Amino acid sequence: MSGGNGHNGQALVRVEHLKKWFPVAAAGLSFGASHEWVQAVDDISFEIAKGETLGLVGESGCGKTTVGRTVARLYEPTSGKVVFDGQSIYDLPAEEMRRVRRKIQMIFQDPYASLNPRMTVGDIVGEPLDIHGLAKGDARKERIYQLLETVGLSREHASRFPHEFSGGQRQRIGLARSLAADPSFIICDEPISALDVSIQAQVVNKLQDLQEKMGLTYLFIAHDLAMVKHISNRVAVMYLGKIVEIADGFELYAHPSHPYTTALLSAIPIPDPTVEEERRRIILEGDVPSPINPPSGCHFRTRCRLAKPACSEKEPELTDRGAGHKVACWVA
Amino acid sequence: MDNLLRVRDLKTSFFTYAGEVRAVDGVNFDVAGGEAVAIVGESGCGKSVTAMSLLRLIPEPGKVLAGSVELAGRDLVKLKEREMRHVRGNDISMVFQDPMTSLNPVLTIGTQLMEAIRQHQKVEKDKARARAIETLEMVKIPSADKRLAQYPHQLSGGMRQRVMIAMALSCHPKLVICDEPTTSLDVTIQAQIIELLKDLKKATGMSIILITHNLGVVAGLATRVIVMYAGKIVEYGPVNEIYGIPQHPYTWGLLRSVPRLDAAEKRRLVPIYGQPPDLLKPPVGCRFNPRCDHAMKICREQEPPFVPVNGNGQHHVACWLQHPAAPAVAGFKKGVPA
């Protein structure tokens, strides 16, 4: 693929009009009454090229985690399509899905909750090998040692339990587990938010090294825009179930088009007092509206300082404004 | 500016079954009237325990072992518990990290605010109510009188944090300690809260101690910065100097390990290797030495003294690299503005 979408090479992951709505019981609901829906992910499309990192940012409740889980088919979608390596994964029967899932792995946010406290580190890392029947006996052991060393732990750690490790080390164990089945695509859901700053850099560098060495493709989900810009080739900004803007990381920072992106960028503090003193903040009023009954038209219009009457009538589509910089806004 | 708060040689330990954890080990600092001082460091460095020690809110098995905390000339460590209770809320108050767990979920906002006011000041109920509405307006909560009847779960995270700030300000304290006030909030809400704290500081003349690990938040709010590591202050000084000409390798590490949003090109992050020490048996000498790229023999043997740098009497650092006999480190000049 050339130029047009702002990335090189073949798309490994293609997400088309993905929707994931969750039913919620309305007040006073009885059997047979209609549900209300949390429109967690509402008609989003994007592509990730092979070897690329796509960053997905947004505030809590914007649906970014749901995107990650639905793309991995941990949630069944409400509608839409995900094409992974040429296969439409939602059409696959369970048995074939399991084979594809070997190639799609996840790293989770909470390194405390995502490791079974009763399993040894060796068994945690080795579990994907057992499930997919990849290695047995000595070969399995060797592979576990090799995986631990790949993420910067040592083979002695295999017989220990998760509670003996610090947060950063646990996140490495999660990383080793995700690498065990030899994936090509890893969904990183806030992999560093629970870690101290000095440890975050260790994990991020490790992720980058592994990508370079193994040609991995990442969907990097986080709320820390500075870190997302650092690790990603392209960045998608989500607001209330929609992607509002998607562009190359530097381009997005230099020329943000969507009013939400502009506000989000200006809200992020920069660790430099001289810069901070001169910055003009755009302070967004109020809070994110409920995804149960999102505003009509553009979801952001209730907090947007540029909103016009037209914004409440029709939903803006994500359109290409040149060089793969896509924006969904009537005004920008 | 006169010093409002003067902390000297503060030591707080926790006596656990495994032994004594020296969470705060000889800390000295001042806070001037109307000033915002930030304490930064990673989890477990003792920044929250320092704050709790100032208010004497250290839970068992912890204990303030030594030192003095002088607030406008009065040593809080020597006060009776009854007197201390009068200091909390009236003179020093606190805003906690998680507004959901620090508010009582079964009481209305109004009940909780009025309780705080009537606990500390002798006022009638309707006066307390008026005062509660006034403070909610001060923290820019719309339709404040209606909010009084609401419960915490009916408010968003940002609104709850505003209520916590209102509660802290309700008795006009001279000093407000904000312990990670924005950590659990989204960035756009964080920006709202930081702006609010700045405005309130200007309007009321209160002093702020801001405890955080977010170096960006510090840069926007504080005038002086204290960097803590493993229970000790390793560096303190004016905010411009801490960010512009940091002197301690740990401070360099903190600043280099976070990416900057305004970076013009991709630069590999420089992590600090290893992890913070176990405070049950902290390293001998400088506590940072096992993770320091520049550690020398003396760093593993003796604790470095605090020395002034830059000759303005404001900026101090505890590091052996400042010693005249220490070798030069590339890209860094000893105590001289770069």
XYZ file of C-alpha atoms in Angstrom:
670
model
C 0.000 0.000 0.000
C 1.434 3.384 -0.827
C 1.236 6.916 0.491
C -2.495 7.400 0.809
C -3.010 5.873 4.243
C 0.160 7.202 5.751
C 1.836 3.852 6.312
C 3.948 1.477 4.348
C 3.455 -2.173 3.652
C 0.484 -4.475 3.864
C -2.240 -3.983 6.430
C -2.029 -6.820 8.943
C -5.168 -5.766 10.765
C -8.149 -4.103 9.135
C -11.076 -3.011 11.273
C -14.248 -2.081 9.401
C -17.271 -0.376 10.938
C -16.771 -2.132 14.237
C -19.544 -1.763 16.795
C -19.731 -3.131 20.290
C -22.799 -2.233 22.302
C -23.433 -3.588 25.773
C -26.972 -3.991 27.084
C -27.796 -2.297 30.376
C -30.939 -2.798 32.365
C -33.041 0.343 32.192
C -34.602 1.595 35.413
C -37.694 -0.409 36.293
C -36.917 -3.018 33.683
C -38.976 -6.164 33.694
C -38.717 -9.285 31.562
C -39.337 -8.630 27.927
C -38.828 -4.891 28.163
C -36.287 -3.351 25.840
C -32.752 -2.738 26.945
C -30.752 0.426 26.797
C -27.342 0.172 25.216
C -23.931 1.421 26.186
C -22.493 2.323 22.824
C -18.937 1.576 23.891
C -17.557 1.292 20.369
C -19.708 2.851 17.700
C -18.753 2.281 14.099
C -15.004 2.638 13.961
C -12.595 1.696 11.170
C -8.810 1.643 11.001
C -5.894 -0.337 9.656
C -2.583 -1.347 11.138
C 0.280 -2.171 8.801
C 2.680 -5.014 9.433
C 5.413 -3.945 11.846
C 3.582 -0.754 12.705
C 2.454 0.557 16.078
C -0.923 2.232 16.181
C -1.544 4.202 19.343
C -5.097 4.497 20.613
C -5.689 7.314 23.090
C -8.690 8.708 24.865
C -10.013 9.322 28.334
C -11.571 6.701 30.579
C -14.833 5.407 29.228
C -14.115 6.384 25.620
C -14.151 2.738 24.544
C -10.481 2.166 23.834
C -10.210 -0.984 25.943
C -13.366 -2.361 24.343
C -11.791 -1.817 20.923
C -8.768 -3.875 21.976
C -10.825 -6.704 23.397
C -13.239 -6.822 20.491
C -10.420 -6.832 17.957
C -8.954 -9.848 19.800
C -12.479 -11.350 19.775
C -12.534 -11.589 23.550
C -15.861 -9.826 23.045
C -18.174 -10.782 20.204
C -18.890 -7.661 18.158
C -22.351 -6.152 17.732
C -21.561 -5.630 14.083
C -18.596 -4.950 11.833
C -15.616 -6.826 10.602
C -12.006 -7.437 11.596
C -9.712 -8.833 8.935
C -6.501 -10.250 10.362
C -3.852 -11.428 7.934
C -6.455 -11.862 5.196
C -8.998 -13.719 7.363
C -12.240 -12.253 8.623
C -11.941 -13.442 12.216
C -15.554 -13.069 13.334
C -16.605 -15.633 10.722
C -14.244 -18.287 12.034
C -15.549 -21.285 13.982
C -14.122 -21.697 17.484
C -11.487 -24.255 16.517
C -10.009 -22.122 13.766
C -10.287 -19.012 15.893
C -8.069 -20.663 18.463
C -5.426 -21.203 15.808
C -5.614 -17.541 14.752
C -5.537 -16.352 18.330
C -2.049 -17.757 18.655
C -1.060 -14.861 16.451
C -3.086 -12.251 18.356
C -1.990 -11.750 21.943
C -2.716 -9.261 24.715
C -0.837 -7.547 27.496
C -3.050 -6.194 30.241
C -2.916 -3.111 32.389
C -2.838 -4.549 35.850
C 0.214 -6.740 36.358
C -1.209 -7.877 39.690
C -4.609 -9.074 38.503
C -3.500 -10.570 35.200
C -1.188 -13.250 36.590
C -2.584 -16.245 38.453
C -1.085 -16.044 41.962
C -1.102 -19.836 42.379
C 0.861 -20.610 39.251
C 4.623 -20.441 38.979
C 6.063 -17.985 36.512
C 7.225 -20.922 34.414
C 3.698 -22.330 34.183
C 2.226 -18.897 33.434
C 4.625 -18.371 30.560
C 4.305 -21.999 29.477
C 0.501 -22.088 29.419
C 0.174 -20.817 25.830
C 2.649 -23.530 24.799
C 0.402 -26.186 26.379
C -2.832 -24.768 24.969
C -1.500 -24.586 21.454
C 0.561 -27.768 21.788
C 3.757 -25.995 20.815
C 6.306 -27.652 23.071
C 6.581 -30.456 25.598
C 9.037 -31.699 28.211
C 12.547 -30.344 27.908
C 11.734 -28.304 24.829
C 8.983 -26.581 26.776
C 11.344 -25.832 29.624
C 13.981 -24.479 27.270
C 11.420 -22.296 25.512
C 10.228 -20.859 28.847
C 13.808 -20.018 29.852
C 14.406 -18.441 26.497
C 11.231 -16.329 26.772
C 12.148 -15.142 30.262
C 15.583 -14.133 29.055
C 14.065 -12.356 26.049
C 12.129 -10.024 28.347
C 15.070 -9.434 30.656
C 14.324 -11.921 33.422
C 16.431 -14.962 34.226
C 15.737 -18.691 34.120
C 15.865 -18.915 37.915
C 12.639 -16.916 37.983
C 10.658 -19.759 36.392
C 10.060 -21.571 39.678
C 8.928 -18.504 41.581
C 5.441 -17.097 42.099
C 4.065 -13.731 40.895
C 3.942 -12.174 44.375
C 7.730 -12.338 44.570
C 8.054 -9.813 41.760
C 7.745 -6.048 41.461
C 5.206 -4.402 39.149
C 7.708 -3.889 36.349
C 8.907 -7.490 36.545
C 5.340 -8.763 36.519
C 4.632 -6.774 33.399
C 7.652 -8.517 31.833
C 6.168 -11.876 32.817
C 2.940 -10.858 31.059
C 5.011 -9.882 28.064
C 6.843 -13.218 28.043
C 3.501 -15.025 28.175
C 2.173 -13.030 25.245
C 5.286 -13.888 23.216
C 5.112 -17.621 23.978
C 2.788 -18.541 21.124
C 4.931 -16.611 18.635
C 2.365 -13.925 17.799
C 2.531 -11.349 15.042
C 0.095 -8.871 16.619
C 0.058 -7.768 20.250
C -2.655 -5.622 21.790
C -1.105 -3.683 24.662
C -3.887 -2.377 26.891
C -2.404 0.309 29.141
C 0.679 -1.838 29.743
C 2.577 0.798 31.706
C -0.054 2.878 33.513
C 0.355 0.943 36.747
C 4.141 1.340 36.804
C 6.435 3.979 38.272
C 7.984 6.379 35.768
C 11.498 4.952 35.949
C 10.089 1.465 35.304
C 7.789 2.585 32.465
C 10.798 3.444 30.333
C 12.250 -0.043 30.891
C 9.070 -1.732 29.635
C 8.587 0.644 26.697
C 12.184 0.158 25.533
C 11.702 -3.591 25.786
C 8.557 -3.436 23.667
C 10.389 -1.404 21.032
C 13.383 -3.772 20.960
C 11.119 -6.786 20.542
C 9.229 -5.109 17.741
C 12.445 -4.428 15.895
C 13.770 -7.940 16.424
C 10.619 -9.922 15.745
C 8.717 -7.643 13.384
C 5.764 -7.376 15.766
C 2.717 -5.221 15.145
C 1.233 -3.364 18.107
C -2.047 -1.775 19.009
C -0.911 0.375 21.927
C -3.825 1.547 24.054
C -3.125 4.220 26.661
C -4.264 7.529 28.050
C -0.756 8.988 28.314
C -0.521 10.848 25.027
C 3.164 11.677 25.423
C 4.044 8.001 25.802
C 1.706 6.997 22.960
C 3.305 9.527 20.653
C 6.698 8.215 21.673
C 6.014 4.571 20.877
C 3.553 4.811 17.956
C 3.900 5.452 14.255
C 0.327 6.626 14.005
C -2.103 7.732 16.703
C -5.896 7.449 16.792
C -7.845 9.645 19.202
C -11.116 8.284 20.566
C -13.994 10.149 22.147
C -17.185 8.482 23.331
C -16.998 5.377 21.158
C -15.726 7.081 17.999
C -12.374 7.773 16.432
C -12.317 11.543 15.969
C -8.850 11.887 14.472
C -6.101 9.621 13.220
C -2.688 10.666 11.922
C 1.044 10.204 12.130
C 2.137 10.956 15.708
C 4.250 14.026 14.924
C 1.681 15.321 12.444
C -1.069 14.944 15.045
C 0.921 16.898 17.583
C 2.025 19.592 15.129
C -1.322 20.031 13.364
C -4.187 18.725 15.469
C -7.434 19.375 13.616
C -10.228 18.091 15.796
C -11.163 20.459 18.654
C -11.052 17.512 21.062
C -7.517 16.589 20.040
C -6.453 20.216 20.425
C -7.916 20.370 23.933
C -6.485 16.981 24.885
C -3.006 17.991 23.745
C -3.151 21.306 25.551
C -4.261 19.586 28.766
C -1.162 17.421 28.970
C 1.413 18.994 31.256
C 4.947 19.209 29.917
C 7.781 18.610 32.396
C 9.407 21.987 31.806
C 8.439 25.034 33.896
C 9.475 27.582 31.254
C 7.299 25.892 28.636
C 4.446 25.503 31.112
C 4.516 29.186 31.997
C 3.896 30.263 28.437
C 1.363 27.625 27.466
C -2.238 28.571 26.907
C -4.553 25.807 28.036
C -7.878 25.042 26.469
C -9.850 23.882 29.471
C -12.741 21.640 28.496
C -15.842 22.393 30.509
C -17.792 19.629 32.144
C -17.404 15.884 31.836
C -17.731 13.260 29.162
C -21.443 12.560 28.549
C -22.872 9.102 29.127
C -22.327 6.587 26.329
C -25.851 5.279 26.951
C -27.503 8.222 25.264
C -24.657 10.020 23.524
C -25.383 13.479 22.080
C -26.911 13.492 18.612
C -24.716 14.346 15.650
C -21.113 14.872 16.718
C -20.609 13.289 20.149
C -18.187 16.015 21.182
C -20.431 18.986 20.360
C -21.661 19.446 23.972
C -18.140 20.371 25.104
C -16.859 21.862 21.875
C -16.086 25.554 21.709
C -16.504 25.583 17.928
C -19.842 23.745 17.806
C -22.421 25.003 15.316
C -26.102 24.080 15.011
C -25.230 21.718 12.144
C -23.067 19.610 14.501
C -26.123 18.337 16.339
C -27.890 17.199 13.194
C -25.582 14.821 11.466
C -22.633 12.737 12.560
C -19.359 13.842 10.938
C -17.492 11.089 9.085
C -13.790 10.407 9.345
C -12.417 11.953 6.153
C -8.895 12.146 4.797
C -7.481 15.669 4.924
C -4.289 14.701 3.125
C -1.400 12.295 3.706
C -3.536 9.948 5.777
C -4.507 12.568 8.332
C -8.171 11.772 8.956
C -10.562 13.915 10.956
C -14.227 13.591 11.852
C -15.451 17.145 12.327
C -17.844 19.538 10.590
C -15.890 22.618 11.545
C -12.203 21.742 11.348
C 8.415 35.672 52.451
C 8.409 34.243 55.944
C 8.428 30.537 56.400
C 5.050 29.190 57.321
C 6.253 25.648 57.821
C 9.659 24.551 58.987
C 10.414 20.830 59.029
C 13.649 19.699 60.642
C 15.185 16.235 60.833
C 11.845 14.483 60.552
C 12.053 10.736 61.054
C 9.146 8.333 60.710
C 9.457 4.569 60.932
C 7.106 1.628 60.679
C 7.795 -1.194 63.091
C 6.790 -4.302 61.199
C 7.355 -7.956 62.064
C 10.191 -8.003 59.578
C 11.904 -5.058 61.236
C 12.030 -1.275 61.201
C 11.135 0.401 57.918
C 12.578 3.890 57.892
C 10.038 5.442 55.573
C 11.146 9.005 56.258
C 14.711 9.330 57.408
C 15.822 12.815 58.384
C 13.921 15.222 56.175
C 14.367 19.018 56.249
C 12.411 21.596 54.294
C 10.526 24.896 54.523
C 7.338 26.161 52.979
C 6.818 29.909 52.694
C 3.455 31.631 52.974
C 1.553 31.531 49.669
C 4.063 29.157 48.120
C 3.499 25.837 46.344
C 6.165 23.242 47.067
C 6.153 19.908 45.276
C 7.473 16.642 46.675
C 8.254 14.217 43.861
C 9.449 10.655 43.820
C 8.305 7.152 43.028
C 5.987 4.947 45.040
C 7.479 4.050 48.375
C 9.970 6.937 48.473
C 8.275 8.367 51.565
C 6.512 11.380 50.088
C 3.067 10.493 51.410
C 4.442 9.395 54.778
C 6.164 12.780 55.040
C 2.822 14.514 54.497
C 1.014 12.265 56.967
C 3.748 12.909 59.520
C 3.159 16.657 59.276
C -0.459 16.073 60.255
C 0.474 13.326 62.705
C -1.786 10.885 60.928
C 0.651 7.987 60.852
C -1.204 4.721 61.430
C 0.066 1.873 63.612
C 2.706 0.408 63.570
C 4.212 3.660 62.379
C 5.643 6.381 64.561
C 7.167 9.821 64.209
C 10.475 9.184 65.955
C 12.214 12.512 65.877
C 12.324 15.956 64.441
C 10.197 19.062 64.537
C 7.373 20.395 62.420
C 6.974 24.083 63.147
C 3.872 25.765 61.810
C 4.118 29.531 62.284
C 6.574 28.917 65.115
C 4.578 26.219 66.930
C 6.017 22.685 67.016
C 3.235 20.313 66.000
C 5.144 17.234 67.122
C 4.909 18.417 70.739
C 1.196 19.240 70.703
C -1.371 17.201 72.600
C -3.731 15.166 70.442
C -6.603 17.510 71.374
C -4.625 20.532 70.195
C -3.525 18.695 67.094
C -7.141 18.057 66.178
C -7.659 21.795 66.143
C -4.695 22.234 63.792
C -6.045 19.719 61.278
C -8.618 21.354 59.080
C -8.170 24.812 60.585
C -4.473 25.332 59.877
C -3.471 22.405 57.680
C -5.833 20.323 55.609
C -5.433 17.581 53.097
C -6.734 16.529 49.700
C -6.329 12.832 48.978
C -5.687 10.947 45.783
C -8.865 8.987 45.411
C -11.985 11.089 45.929
C -14.231 8.028 45.763
C -12.747 6.258 48.737
C -12.171 9.394 50.783
C -15.788 10.517 50.646
C -18.388 8.595 52.619
C -20.696 6.941 50.073
C -23.777 6.871 52.325
C -23.770 10.529 53.338
C -24.690 13.475 51.144
C -22.096 15.992 50.029
C -23.817 18.592 52.191
C -23.713 16.478 55.352
C -20.023 15.788 54.864
C -19.104 19.384 54.125
C -21.119 20.725 57.039
C -19.650 18.099 59.339
C -16.164 19.325 58.449
C -17.148 22.935 59.065
C -18.964 22.339 62.351
C -16.230 20.008 63.581
C -13.696 22.800 63.399
C -15.697 25.972 63.912
C -18.507 26.783 66.283
C -21.266 27.785 63.889
C -25.003 27.183 63.629
C -26.356 24.702 61.138
C -27.720 27.235 58.664
C -24.505 29.228 58.819
C -22.550 26.036 58.100
C -24.856 25.358 55.191
C -24.267 28.811 53.745
C -20.550 28.315 54.221
C -20.734 24.915 52.452
C -22.478 26.464 49.457
C -19.911 29.239 49.402
C -16.982 26.796 49.308
C -18.605 24.722 46.573
C -18.945 27.903 44.539
C -15.328 28.683 45.273
C -14.282 25.415 43.612
C -16.604 26.252 40.707
C -19.231 23.588 41.175
C -22.351 24.670 39.275
C -25.716 24.864 41.102
C -23.976 24.381 44.432
C -27.111 24.429 46.594
C -28.565 21.454 44.711
C -25.330 19.488 45.012
C -25.577 19.513 48.807
C -28.361 16.934 48.634
C -26.450 14.623 46.297
C -24.394 11.550 47.151
C -20.795 11.013 46.007
C -21.782 8.389 43.411
C -23.934 10.969 41.633
C -20.876 13.086 40.888
C -18.123 12.479 38.360
C -14.510 11.939 39.418
C -13.569 15.552 38.705
C -16.570 16.885 40.640
C -15.765 14.621 43.587
C -12.225 15.944 43.659
C -13.635 19.486 43.660
C -15.766 18.541 46.665
C -12.651 17.212 48.417
C -10.880 20.493 47.724
C -13.916 22.441 48.948
C -13.861 20.420 52.149
C -10.165 21.082 52.611
C -10.675 24.809 52.120
C -13.838 25.125 54.184
C -12.035 26.352 57.303
C -9.551 28.640 55.522
C -6.382 26.665 56.265
C -2.978 28.256 55.824
C -1.586 25.122 54.237
C -3.226 22.503 52.049
C -1.443 19.220 51.399
C -2.510 17.697 48.082
C -1.494 14.041 47.883
C -1.580 13.009 44.208
C -4.682 15.147 43.678
C -4.992 14.380 39.967
C -3.570 10.874 39.654
C -6.900 9.110 39.327
C -8.334 11.713 36.933
C -8.297 12.017 33.155
C -5.944 14.568 31.636
C -8.611 17.091 30.662
C -10.049 16.903 34.192
C -6.523 17.055 35.616
C -6.022 20.316 33.733
C -9.237 21.692 35.277
C -8.104 20.784 38.802
C -4.602 22.231 38.361
C -6.064 25.507 37.075
C -8.440 25.534 40.028
C -5.620 25.006 42.547
C -3.623 27.815 40.936
C -6.588 30.191 41.102
C -7.374 29.269 44.709
C -3.772 29.759 45.758
C -3.817 33.236 44.257
C -7.218 34.106 45.717
C -6.681 32.823 49.271
C -2.919 33.173 49.726
C -2.706 29.630 51.046
C 0.423 27.509 50.777
C 0.331 24.168 48.991
C 2.387 21.030 49.389
C 1.861 19.056 46.213
C 2.792 15.392 46.341
C 3.026 13.718 42.966
C 5.033 11.535 40.647
C 3.912 13.512 37.603
C 6.733 15.870 36.658
C 4.472 17.725 34.230
C 1.958 18.653 36.916
C 4.796 19.904 39.125
C 6.180 22.132 36.377
C 2.854 23.905 36.010
C 2.055 24.519 39.662
C 5.028 24.513 42.026
C 7.669 27.130 42.655
C 10.004 24.810 44.525
C 10.620 21.100 44.179
C 11.803 18.459 46.639
C 13.013 15.188 45.117
C 12.795 12.196 47.454
C 14.355 8.781 47.099
C 14.112 5.897 49.550
C 13.064 8.018 52.531
C 15.534 10.849 51.986
C 15.569 14.140 50.149
C 18.223 13.910 47.448
C 17.748 17.325 45.885
C 15.681 20.446 46.355
C 15.563 23.818 44.739
C 13.595 26.309 42.631
C 11.496 24.620 39.957
C 13.436 26.192 37.079
C 16.745 24.895 38.395
C 15.464 21.382 39.154
C 14.251 21.033 35.570
C 16.914 23.186 33.908
C 20.079 22.204 35.742
C 19.271 19.148 37.847
C 22.244 18.051 39.929
C 21.377 14.586 41.218
C 21.646 11.523 38.958
C 18.236 10.369 40.205
C 16.651 13.670 39.141
C 18.335 13.329 35.729
C 16.949 9.827 35.521
C 13.405 10.900 36.356
C 13.471 13.633 33.728
C 15.006 11.444 31.017
C 12.744 8.458 31.544
C 9.549 10.253 30.496
C 8.869 11.200 26.882
C 7.948 14.810 26.251
C 4.862 15.560 24.229
C 6.635 18.470 22.565
C 9.674 16.400 21.553
C 10.560 17.174 17.938
C 12.102 13.781 17.276
C 12.085 10.293 18.698
C 14.754 9.720 21.247
C 15.147 6.444 23.063
C 14.013 6.717 26.656
C 16.703 6.332 29.277
C 15.309 4.138 32.036
C 16.664 3.966 35.552
C 17.694 0.328 35.840
C 16.756 -1.871 38.755
C 14.161 -0.900 41.319
C 13.878 1.184 44.470
C 15.552 -0.451 47.477
C 13.918 -2.394 50.245
C 13.730 0.072 53.123
C 14.150 -2.739 55.639
C 17.778 -2.886 54.572
C 18.586 0.224 52.536
C 21.932 0.305 50.723
C 24.951 1.562 52.653
C 26.224 4.970 51.618
C 24.110 6.792 49.081
C 20.792 4.972 48.777
C 20.708 5.495 45.044
C 24.151 3.974 44.432
C 22.998 0.507 43.187
C 21.025 2.178 40.369
C 23.408 5.046 39.655
C 25.502 5.102 36.469
C 28.083 7.295 38.135
C 28.503 5.497 41.449
C 32.004 5.693 42.892
C 33.667 3.818 45.735
C 32.736 6.445 48.284
C 29.064 6.291 47.228
C 28.919 2.714 48.500
C 30.585 3.609 51.791
C 29.430 6.976 53.031
C 26.260 8.941 52.811
C 26.761 12.115 50.777
C 26.278 15.425 52.648
C 23.835 18.079 51.489
C 25.718 20.792 49.672
C 24.493 24.067 48.202
C 24.906 24.522 44.469
C 24.619 27.537 42.175
C 25.621 29.877 44.981
C 22.124 31.270 45.497
C 21.446 29.346 48.693
C 18.249 27.907 47.195
C 19.388 24.758 45.483
C 20.837 21.839 47.454
C 21.856 18.341 46.514
C 23.142 15.249 48.326
C 25.590 13.666 45.908
C 29.291 12.814 45.976
C 29.662 14.057 42.398
C 29.648 17.559 43.898
C 32.860 16.813 45.776
C 35.851 18.728 44.371
C 37.740 15.446 43.915
C 34.919 13.754 41.980
C 35.517 13.127 38.286
C 33.643 15.204 35.735
C 30.521 13.689 34.207
C 29.954 14.239 30.503
C 27.281 16.807 29.707
C 27.041 18.014 33.276
C 28.771 20.803 35.117
C 29.053 20.786 38.851
C 26.732 23.358 40.342
C 27.045 25.762 37.440
C 24.148 26.805 35.251
C 24.491 24.976 31.959
